[in-house]
């Protein structure tokens, strides 16, 4: 029988639950066991029938009975306040009635009246904390005076139910604790494996089980250590007798040992801690191993080392590039300070021009560094607008004409009438200027530099081709690296700090485009190829 809310009636007893199954709160007891306990109680009390109710949450269920009156259960659709079990539950103490018809405590609509019950004795069933969780009761069809030994039998039945409830609660508490622990372990990204004293695997949590794709037949430590896909971080084999879980089972604490695991996600680095499990008397109960994935942490440490090394190299390169013009300036200033006071100004002009050239070189280097830093950090966002790429290229080519003429280099343009796109006109002009300057600088006197603009409906392309020397294969991947200077530039002392192409690449990247380089031997030359989306 369940207690369930019904409008205008409050809580009623519901006898519609299956009679073959008992669900005790919070554990479980079979209907057969409850019926046998009711039968024993009936015999002990010399009663006509017996029944046991237990509370389930907000409900009351008839969990066991013996020789119940015909038609008794269908009559249970009444408010709980109208039942004798309800009286016991409210009072929290036994209810003993010798004559149902003459006892004012019996509710007028009590089901016992409809089936001819005249005598009733019910005792509360309590949980380990003393709260009433049910009723054990006996009934008779005759008016009777219940004897002490008969009431004692009912009380014993209630006590038996109480003991059983306590046992069930203990089992349920253990079950809930284990369920909680298993759920917690399965929710961890950290891998956990544990075995008992005999080496049986009792826990392999979800994270470790799924990552390793653990076969179902791996249920013992011996199979586990032989199957475990583990190596040293360097890839060397691991002595299977020294695996962490086995060592812990033999009493050794393992802390911070690092291994490599082959998992479904690839090779992972793990740090393993393993501990023996003992009881208070020191008897070994098993062992547990915890696998911490440190792959990302190690990768971050590697990147930090690389960043630190790159930073040092960057500072060394910057220091070298700054030192050169500063040294030139100081040399010319020293020459001026060593000159006689009456030295004619005309003789000092070359020294002053040398110092000025050094200063100009230093200024260009500092401006390039600041520009590169600003582009990197996003401190100078692009000013996007409708731009004609042909006009941009034409402007940059006009600027480069004097430089090309000084080396007798032919500078030609192959462009359509117009090539509109969305972009930052100033930055695009800077990018094309860098490419033309680079091409003219590395092209021998009398050579040719060609700039071409073309495109499709979605993409615009710029190609700057020169007739300079071929770039070696090993240098080609580095031409956009900061401060990179090829062998030709070093051998021929071609001026430059190696910042122009990195800046050009950043500008292209900020326009969501690409820049690539290709070289050829016949005819010799280099082509810078830029692709830009026409809409942003």
PDB file of N, CA and C in Angstrom, residues 421-453:
ATOM      1  N   UNK A 421      39.132  46.320 -53.672  1.00  0.00           N
ATOM      2  CA  UNK A 421      39.020  45.380 -52.560  1.00  0.00           C
ATOM      3  C   UNK A 421      38.883  46.166 -51.253  1.00  0.00           C
ATOM      4  N   UNK A 422      38.625  45.448 -50.169  1.00  0.00           N
ATOM      5  CA  UNK A 422      38.574  46.066 -48.848  1.00  0.00           C
ATOM      6  C   UNK A 422      39.925  45.891 -48.180  1.00  0.00           C
ATOM      7  N   UNK A 423      40.506  46.997 -47.730  1.00  0.00           N
ATOM      8  CA  UNK A 423      41.802  46.901 -47.090  1.00  0.00           C
ATOM      9  C   UNK A 423      42.240  48.230 -46.518  1.00  0.00           C
ATOM     10  N   UNK A 424      43.412  48.215 -45.900  1.00  0.00           N
ATOM     11  CA  UNK A 424      44.035  49.413 -45.354  1.00  0.00           C
ATOM     12  C   UNK A 424      45.027  49.923 -46.393  1.00  0.00           C
ATOM     13  N   UNK A 425      44.710  51.032 -47.033  1.00  0.00           N
ATOM     14  CA  UNK A 425      45.527  51.522 -48.152  1.00  0.00           C
ATOM     15  C   UNK A 425      46.965  51.782 -47.723  1.00  0.00           C
ATOM     16  N   UNK A 426      47.161  52.404 -46.561  1.00  0.00           N
ATOM     17  CA  UNK A 426      48.509  52.743 -46.111  1.00  0.00           C
ATOM     18  C   UNK A 426      49.328  51.483 -45.864  1.00  0.00           C
ATOM     19  N   UNK A 427      48.735  50.489 -45.189  1.00  0.00           N
ATOM     20  CA  UNK A 427      49.465  49.257 -44.891  1.00  0.00           C
ATOM     21  C   UNK A 427      49.745  48.450 -46.165  1.00  0.00           C
ATOM     22  N   UNK A 428      48.770  48.415 -47.085  1.00  0.00           N
ATOM     23  CA  UNK A 428      49.006  47.699 -48.339  1.00  0.00           C
ATOM     24  C   UNK A 428      50.121  48.366 -49.143  1.00  0.00           C
ATOM     25  N   UNK A 429      50.143  49.704 -49.138  1.00  0.00           N
ATOM     26  CA  UNK A 429      51.225  50.421 -49.829  1.00  0.00           C
ATOM     27  C   UNK A 429      52.560  50.094 -49.182  1.00  0.00           C
ATOM     28  N   UNK A 430      52.587  50.043 -47.849  1.00  0.00           N
ATOM     29  CA  UNK A 430      53.814  49.689 -47.133  1.00  0.00           C
ATOM     30  C   UNK A 430      54.276  48.289 -47.521  1.00  0.00           C
ATOM     31  N   UNK A 431      53.334  47.341 -47.623  1.00  0.00           N
ATOM     32  CA  UNK A 431      53.677  45.969 -47.963  1.00  0.00           C
ATOM     33  C   UNK A 431      54.269  45.877 -49.366  1.00  0.00           C
ATOM     34  N   UNK A 432      53.633  46.527 -50.349  1.00  0.00           N
ATOM     35  CA  UNK A 432      54.154  46.482 -51.719  1.00  0.00           C
ATOM     36  C   UNK A 432      55.512  47.182 -51.796  1.00  0.00           C
ATOM     37  N   UNK A 433      55.668  48.278 -51.080  1.00  0.00           N
ATOM     38  CA  UNK A 433      56.947  48.993 -51.064  1.00  0.00           C
ATOM     39  C   UNK A 433      58.057  48.096 -50.541  1.00  0.00           C
ATOM     40  N   UNK A 434      57.768  47.332 -49.473  1.00  0.00           N
ATOM     41  CA  UNK A 434      58.773  46.417 -48.927  1.00  0.00           C
ATOM     42  C   UNK A 434      59.163  45.370 -49.966  1.00  0.00           C
ATOM     43  N   UNK A 435      58.168  44.788 -50.648  1.00  0.00           N
ATOM     44  CA  UNK A 435      58.463  43.755 -51.643  1.00  0.00           C
ATOM     45  C   UNK A 435      59.294  44.320 -52.798  1.00  0.00           C
ATOM     46  N   UNK A 436      58.954  45.521 -53.256  1.00  0.00           N
ATOM     47  CA  UNK A 436      59.728  46.133 -54.349  1.00  0.00           C
ATOM     48  C   UNK A 436      61.140  46.481 -53.880  1.00  0.00           C
ATOM     49  N   UNK A 437      61.271  47.024 -52.675  1.00  0.00           N
ATOM     50  CA  UNK A 437      62.589  47.366 -52.137  1.00  0.00           C
ATOM     51  C   UNK A 437      63.450  46.117 -52.019  1.00  0.00           C
ATOM     52  N   UNK A 438      62.850  45.039 -51.537  1.00  0.00           N
ATOM     53  CA  UNK A 438      63.598  43.793 -51.395  1.00  0.00           C
ATOM     54  C   UNK A 438      64.042  43.258 -52.750  1.00  0.00           C
ATOM     55  N   UNK A 439      63.140  43.319 -53.736  1.00  0.00           N
ATOM     56  CA  UNK A 439      63.483  42.823 -55.079  1.00  0.00           C
ATOM     57  C   UNK A 439      64.601  43.643 -55.702  1.00  0.00           C
ATOM     58  N   UNK A 440      64.520  44.972 -55.600  1.00  0.00           N
ATOM     59  CA  UNK A 440      65.545  45.844 -56.188  1.00  0.00           C
ATOM     60  C   UNK A 440      66.879  45.661 -55.467  1.00  0.00           C
ATOM     61  N   UNK A 441      66.838  45.519 -54.166  1.00  0.00           N
ATOM     62  CA  UNK A 441      68.070  45.377 -53.378  1.00  0.00           C
ATOM     63  C   UNK A 441      68.839  44.131 -53.780  1.00  0.00           C
ATOM     64  N   UNK A 442      68.131  43.025 -54.030  1.00  0.00           N
ATOM     65  CA  UNK A 442      68.815  41.759 -54.301  1.00  0.00           C
ATOM     66  C   UNK A 442      68.945  41.452 -55.799  1.00  0.00           C
ATOM     67  N   UNK A 443      68.578  42.407 -56.637  1.00  0.00           N
ATOM     68  CA  UNK A 443      68.749  42.219 -58.080  1.00  0.00           C
ATOM     69  C   UNK A 443      70.025  42.940 -58.530  1.00  0.00           C
ATOM     70  N   UNK A 444      70.907  42.258 -59.254  1.00  0.00           N
ATOM     71  CA  UNK A 444      72.149  42.899 -59.732  1.00  0.00           C
ATOM     72  C   UNK A 444      71.833  44.055 -60.679  1.00  0.00           C
ATOM     73  N   UNK A 445      72.799  44.966 -60.800  1.00  0.00           N
ATOM     74  CA  UNK A 445      72.643  46.103 -61.708  1.00  0.00           C
ATOM     75  C   UNK A 445      72.284  45.618 -63.107  1.00  0.00           C
ATOM     76  N   UNK A 446      71.355  46.347 -63.726  1.00  0.00           N
ATOM     77  CA  UNK A 446      70.952  46.007 -65.085  1.00  0.00           C
ATOM     78  C   UNK A 446      69.862  44.958 -65.156  1.00  0.00           C
ATOM     79  N   UNK A 447      69.361  44.522 -64.031  1.00  0.00           N
ATOM     80  CA  UNK A 447      68.330  43.490 -64.018  1.00  0.00           C
ATOM     81  C   UNK A 447      66.935  44.067 -64.220  1.00  0.00           C
ATOM     82  N   UNK A 448      65.937  43.216 -63.924  1.00  0.00           N
ATOM     83  CA  UNK A 448      64.538  43.593 -64.145  1.00  0.00           C
ATOM     84  C   UNK A 448      63.700  43.204 -62.929  1.00  0.00           C
ATOM     85  N   UNK A 449      62.779  44.096 -62.553  1.00  0.00           N
ATOM     86  CA  UNK A 449      61.802  43.806 -61.515  1.00  0.00           C
ATOM     87  C   UNK A 449      60.424  44.093 -62.102  1.00  0.00           C
ATOM     88  N   UNK A 450      59.522  43.107 -61.963  1.00  0.00           N
ATOM     89  CA  UNK A 450      58.173  43.246 -62.516  1.00  0.00           C
ATOM     90  C   UNK A 450      57.146  43.056 -61.420  1.00  0.00           C
ATOM     91  N   UNK A 451      56.170  43.952 -61.365  1.00  0.00           N
ATOM     92  CA  UNK A 451      55.076  43.801 -60.421  1.00  0.00           C
ATOM     93  C   UNK A 451      53.794  43.612 -61.215  1.00  0.00           C
ATOM     94  N   UNK A 452      53.021  42.588 -60.851  1.00  0.00           N
ATOM     95  CA  UNK A 452      51.816  42.218 -61.593  1.00  0.00           C
ATOM     96  C   UNK A 452      50.628  42.158 -60.640  1.00  0.00           C
ATOM     97  N   UNK A 453      49.504  42.700 -61.082  1.00  0.00           N
ATOM     98  CA  UNK A 453      48.263  42.621 -60.319  1.00  0.00           C
ATOM     99  C   UNK A 453      47.243  41.853 -61.160  1.00  0.00           C
TER     100      UNK A 453
END
